Short mmCIF file of C-alpha atoms in Angstrom, two decimals:
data_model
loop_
_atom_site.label_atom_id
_atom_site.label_comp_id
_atom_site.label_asym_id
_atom_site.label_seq_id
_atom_site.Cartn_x
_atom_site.Cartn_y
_atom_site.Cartn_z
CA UNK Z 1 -23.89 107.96 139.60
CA UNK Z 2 -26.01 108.17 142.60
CA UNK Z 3 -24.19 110.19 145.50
CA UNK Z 4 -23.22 108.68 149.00
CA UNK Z 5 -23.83 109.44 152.40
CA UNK Z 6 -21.76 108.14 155.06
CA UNK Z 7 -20.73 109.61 159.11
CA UNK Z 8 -17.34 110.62 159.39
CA UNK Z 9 -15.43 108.73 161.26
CA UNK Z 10 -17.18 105.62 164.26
CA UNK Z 11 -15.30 103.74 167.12
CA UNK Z 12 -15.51 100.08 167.65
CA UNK Z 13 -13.96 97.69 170.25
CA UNK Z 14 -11.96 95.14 169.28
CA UNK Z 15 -13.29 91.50 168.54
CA UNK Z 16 -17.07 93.56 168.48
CA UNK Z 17 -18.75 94.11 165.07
CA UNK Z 18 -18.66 97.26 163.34
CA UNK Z 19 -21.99 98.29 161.34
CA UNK Z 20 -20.72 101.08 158.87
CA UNK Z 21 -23.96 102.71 157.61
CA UNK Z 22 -24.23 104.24 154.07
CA UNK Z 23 -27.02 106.45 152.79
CA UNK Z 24 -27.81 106.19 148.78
CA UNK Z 25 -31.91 107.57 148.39
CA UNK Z 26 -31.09 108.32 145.00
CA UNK Z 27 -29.67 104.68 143.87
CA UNK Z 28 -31.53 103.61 140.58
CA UNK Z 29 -32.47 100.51 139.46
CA UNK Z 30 -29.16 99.27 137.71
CA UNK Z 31 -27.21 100.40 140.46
CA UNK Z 32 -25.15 98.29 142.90
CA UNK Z 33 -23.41 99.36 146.67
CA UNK Z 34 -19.93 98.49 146.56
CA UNK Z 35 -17.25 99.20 149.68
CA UNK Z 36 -13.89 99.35 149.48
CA UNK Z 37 -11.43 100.34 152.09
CA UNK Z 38 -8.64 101.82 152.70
CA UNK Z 39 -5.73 101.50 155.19
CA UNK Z 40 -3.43 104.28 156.09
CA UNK Z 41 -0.71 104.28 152.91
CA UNK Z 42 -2.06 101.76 150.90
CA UNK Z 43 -4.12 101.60 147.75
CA UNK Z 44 -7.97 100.80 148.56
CA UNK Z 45 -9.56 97.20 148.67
CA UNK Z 46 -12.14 96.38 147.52
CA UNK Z 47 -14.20 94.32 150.04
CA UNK Z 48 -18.55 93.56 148.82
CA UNK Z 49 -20.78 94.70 145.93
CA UNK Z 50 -24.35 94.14 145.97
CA UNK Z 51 -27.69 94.55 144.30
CA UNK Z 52 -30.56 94.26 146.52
CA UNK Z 53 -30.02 91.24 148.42
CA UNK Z 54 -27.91 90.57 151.22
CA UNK Z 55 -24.28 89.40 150.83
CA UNK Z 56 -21.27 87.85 152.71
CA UNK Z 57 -18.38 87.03 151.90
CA UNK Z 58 -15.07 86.31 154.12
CA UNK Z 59 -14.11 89.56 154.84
CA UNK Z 60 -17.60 91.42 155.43
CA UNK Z 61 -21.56 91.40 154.92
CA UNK Z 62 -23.55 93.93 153.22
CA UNK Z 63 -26.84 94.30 154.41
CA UNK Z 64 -29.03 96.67 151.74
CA UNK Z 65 -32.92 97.68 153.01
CA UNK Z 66 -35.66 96.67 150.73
CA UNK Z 67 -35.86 99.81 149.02
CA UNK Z 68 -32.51 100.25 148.51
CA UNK Z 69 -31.78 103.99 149.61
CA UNK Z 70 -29.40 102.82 152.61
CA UNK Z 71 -26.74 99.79 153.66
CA UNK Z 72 -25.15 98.51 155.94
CA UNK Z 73 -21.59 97.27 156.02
CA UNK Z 74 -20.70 94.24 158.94
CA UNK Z 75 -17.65 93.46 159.82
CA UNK Z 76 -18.69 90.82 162.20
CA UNK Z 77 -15.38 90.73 164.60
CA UNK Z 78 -13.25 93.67 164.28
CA UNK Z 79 -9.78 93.66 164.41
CA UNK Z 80 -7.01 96.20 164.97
CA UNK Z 81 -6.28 95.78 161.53
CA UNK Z 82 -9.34 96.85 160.69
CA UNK Z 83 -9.18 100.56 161.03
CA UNK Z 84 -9.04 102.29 158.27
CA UNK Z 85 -11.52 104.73 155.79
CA UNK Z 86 -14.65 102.49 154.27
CA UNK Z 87 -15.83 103.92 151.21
CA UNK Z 88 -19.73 103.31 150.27
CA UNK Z 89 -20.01 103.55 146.21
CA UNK Z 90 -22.63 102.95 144.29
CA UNK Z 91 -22.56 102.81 140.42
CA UNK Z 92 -23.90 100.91 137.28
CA UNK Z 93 -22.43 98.23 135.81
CA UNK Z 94 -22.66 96.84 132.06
CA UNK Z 95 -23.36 98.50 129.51
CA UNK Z 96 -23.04 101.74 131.54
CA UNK Z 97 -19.47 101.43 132.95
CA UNK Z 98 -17.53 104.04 132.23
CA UNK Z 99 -14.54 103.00 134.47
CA UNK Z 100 -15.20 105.25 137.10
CA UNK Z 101 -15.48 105.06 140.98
CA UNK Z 102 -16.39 107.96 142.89
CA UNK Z 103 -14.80 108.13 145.88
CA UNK Z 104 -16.46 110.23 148.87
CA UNK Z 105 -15.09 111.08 151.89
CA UNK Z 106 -15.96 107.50 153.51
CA UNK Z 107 -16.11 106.36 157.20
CA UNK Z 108 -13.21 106.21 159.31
CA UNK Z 109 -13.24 103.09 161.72
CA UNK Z 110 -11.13 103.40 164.18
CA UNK Z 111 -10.79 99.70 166.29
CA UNK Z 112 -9.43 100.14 170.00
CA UNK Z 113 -8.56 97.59 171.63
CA UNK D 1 0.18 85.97 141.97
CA UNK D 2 1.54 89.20 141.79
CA UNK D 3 -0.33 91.91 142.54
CA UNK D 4 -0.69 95.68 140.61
CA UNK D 5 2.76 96.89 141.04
CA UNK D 6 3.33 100.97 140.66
CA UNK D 7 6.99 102.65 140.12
CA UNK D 8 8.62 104.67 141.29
CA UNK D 9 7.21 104.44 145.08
CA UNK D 10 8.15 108.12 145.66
CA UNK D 11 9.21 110.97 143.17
CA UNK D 12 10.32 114.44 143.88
CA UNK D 13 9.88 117.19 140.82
CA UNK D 14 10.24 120.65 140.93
CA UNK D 15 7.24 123.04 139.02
CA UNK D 16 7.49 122.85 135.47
CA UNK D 17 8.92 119.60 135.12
CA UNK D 18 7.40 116.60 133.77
CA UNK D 19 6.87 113.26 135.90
CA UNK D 20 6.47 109.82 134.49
CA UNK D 21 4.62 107.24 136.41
CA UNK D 22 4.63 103.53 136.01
CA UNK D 23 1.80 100.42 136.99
CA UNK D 24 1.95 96.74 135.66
CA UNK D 25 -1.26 95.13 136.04
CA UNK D 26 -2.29 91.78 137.47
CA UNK D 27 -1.43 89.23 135.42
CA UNK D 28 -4.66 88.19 132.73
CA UNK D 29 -6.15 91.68 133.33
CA UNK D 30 -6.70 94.07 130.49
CA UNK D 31 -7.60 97.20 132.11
CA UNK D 32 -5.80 100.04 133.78
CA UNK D 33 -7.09 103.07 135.84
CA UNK D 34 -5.25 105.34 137.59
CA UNK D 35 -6.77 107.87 140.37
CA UNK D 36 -5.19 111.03 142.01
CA UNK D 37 -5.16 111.01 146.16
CA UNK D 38 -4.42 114.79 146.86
CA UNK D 39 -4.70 116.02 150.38
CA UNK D 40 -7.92 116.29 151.37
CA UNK D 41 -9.36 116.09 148.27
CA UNK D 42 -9.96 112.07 148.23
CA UNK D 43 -9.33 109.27 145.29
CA UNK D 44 -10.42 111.40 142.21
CA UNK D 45 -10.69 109.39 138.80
CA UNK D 46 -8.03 110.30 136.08
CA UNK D 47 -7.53 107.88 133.39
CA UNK D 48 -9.14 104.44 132.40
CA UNK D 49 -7.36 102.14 129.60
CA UNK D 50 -8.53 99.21 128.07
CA UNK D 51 -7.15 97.11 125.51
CA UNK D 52 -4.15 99.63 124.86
CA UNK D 53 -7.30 102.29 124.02
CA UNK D 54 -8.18 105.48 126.01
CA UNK D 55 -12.09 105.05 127.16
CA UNK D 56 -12.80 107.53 130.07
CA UNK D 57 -10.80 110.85 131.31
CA UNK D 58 -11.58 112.56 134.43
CA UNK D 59 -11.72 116.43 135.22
CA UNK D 60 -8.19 116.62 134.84
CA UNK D 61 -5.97 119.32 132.57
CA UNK D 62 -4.37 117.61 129.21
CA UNK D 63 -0.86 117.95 130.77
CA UNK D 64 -2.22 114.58 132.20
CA UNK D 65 -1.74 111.95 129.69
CA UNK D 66 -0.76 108.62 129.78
CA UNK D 67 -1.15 105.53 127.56
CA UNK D 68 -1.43 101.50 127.62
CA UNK D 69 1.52 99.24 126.16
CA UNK D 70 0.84 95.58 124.47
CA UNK D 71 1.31 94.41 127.42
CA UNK D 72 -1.42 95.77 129.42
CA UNK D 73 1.27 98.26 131.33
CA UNK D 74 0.70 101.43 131.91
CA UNK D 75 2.45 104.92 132.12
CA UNK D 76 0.74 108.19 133.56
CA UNK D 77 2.81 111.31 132.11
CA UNK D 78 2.01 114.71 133.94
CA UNK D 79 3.84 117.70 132.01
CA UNK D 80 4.61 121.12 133.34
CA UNK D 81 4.35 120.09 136.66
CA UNK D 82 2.19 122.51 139.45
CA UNK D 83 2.24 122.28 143.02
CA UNK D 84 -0.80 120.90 143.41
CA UNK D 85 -0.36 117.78 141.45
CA UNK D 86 1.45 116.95 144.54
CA UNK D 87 -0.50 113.58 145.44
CA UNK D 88 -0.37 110.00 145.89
CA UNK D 89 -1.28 108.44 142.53
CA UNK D 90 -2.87 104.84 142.23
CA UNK D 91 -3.07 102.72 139.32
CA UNK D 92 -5.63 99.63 139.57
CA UNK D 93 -6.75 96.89 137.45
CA UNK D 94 -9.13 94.84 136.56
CA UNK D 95 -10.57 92.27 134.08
CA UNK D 96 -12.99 93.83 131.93
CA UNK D 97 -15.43 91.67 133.28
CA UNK D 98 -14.14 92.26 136.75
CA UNK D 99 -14.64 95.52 136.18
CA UNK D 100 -18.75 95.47 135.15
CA UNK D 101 -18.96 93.75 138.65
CA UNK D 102 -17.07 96.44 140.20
CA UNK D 103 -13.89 94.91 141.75
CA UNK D 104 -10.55 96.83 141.42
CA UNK D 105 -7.13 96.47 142.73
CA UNK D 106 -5.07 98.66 143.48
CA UNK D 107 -1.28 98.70 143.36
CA UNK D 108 0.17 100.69 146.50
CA UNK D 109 0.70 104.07 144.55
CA UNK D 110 3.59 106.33 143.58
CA UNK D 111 3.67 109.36 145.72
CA UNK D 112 4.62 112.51 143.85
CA UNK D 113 6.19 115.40 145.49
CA UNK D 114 6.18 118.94 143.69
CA UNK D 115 8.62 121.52 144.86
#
């Protein structure tokens, strides 16, 4: 599975939108981005998957660049209960699944108020 | 709806012991993986069942074992317990299906404590 690159740890004010970037220059073809997160104490959630075209759903959009090596996680009015680790994964799907996520080190988002 | 459920929430065990962990799935979901969170190591893949069969193992020692019941439960069995299987340890589901698309869930883990 392709590897991950994402900062350590961002800052966002409250009721502002939070761009989490992810680097993945290795991604193949039959790979997609997913992010999960994960609050303090509590298993991870999973929040968007994606291909290669943009996505949205209630909780976030995932904005992937045309070639695919790097994406972009919105989350368009951040909340308190927002902060928590994002993890960018990428990984194929179908016939390839093997069951496996890898997990980096993700983003910590920390939302002040 | 119910989500993945893990027992016990918190376990102490001293070295050499065995611990036995517990995860009921989401209801209609067929597949069960469980991950190790160890300090500062991150989520780390351990164990994926599907359909009461064994089809992935992570980089983990065979005192790690665990199996699937009829009922799509799950138990995760670590024998001769070392210090640093100290960890919090998630289970997750998914449909199968769910699971070529990506999307997990996790239950809320069992944190294990080795003294």
């Amino acid at each position: 599975d392709a590897k991950t690159t994402q900062p350590p740890s961002m800052d966002c004010a409250e009721g502002r939108a939070a761009n989490l970037p992810c680097n993945h220059s290795t991604i193949s073809g039959n790979e997609y981005v997913y992010w999960y997160r994960q609050i303090h104490s509590q298993g991870p959630q999973y929040i968007i998957h994606g291909l290669k075209n943009n996505e949205t759903n209630e909780m976030a959009s995932l904005i992937i660049t045309e070639d695919r090596k790097s994406s972009t996680l919105i989350l368009p009015h951040a909340t308190l209960r927002d902060t928590a680790v994002y993890y960018c994964i990428v990984r194929p799907i179908g016939s390839s699944n093997t069951g496996k996520l890898i997990f980096g080190q993700g983003t910590t988002l920390q939302v002040k108020p | 709806e119910a989500g993945v459920t893990q027992s016990p929430t918190h376990l102490i065990k001293t070295r050499g012991q065995q611990a036995t962990l517990r995860c009921s799935p989401i209801s209609g979901h067929t597949s069960v993986y469980w991950y190790q969170q160890a300090l500062g190591l991150g989520l780390q893949f351990l164990l994926w069942y599907d359909e009461g069969e064994e089809r992935n193992r992570g980089n983990f020692p065979p005192r790690f074992s665990g199996r699937q019941f009829p009922n799509y439960s799950s138990e995760l069995n670590v024998n001769a317990l070392e210090l640093e299987d100290s960890a919090l340890y998630l289970c997750a589901s998914s449909l199968v299906g769910g699971m070529i698309t990506g999307e997990l869930f996790f239950g809320e883990g069992s944190r294990l404590t080795v003294l």
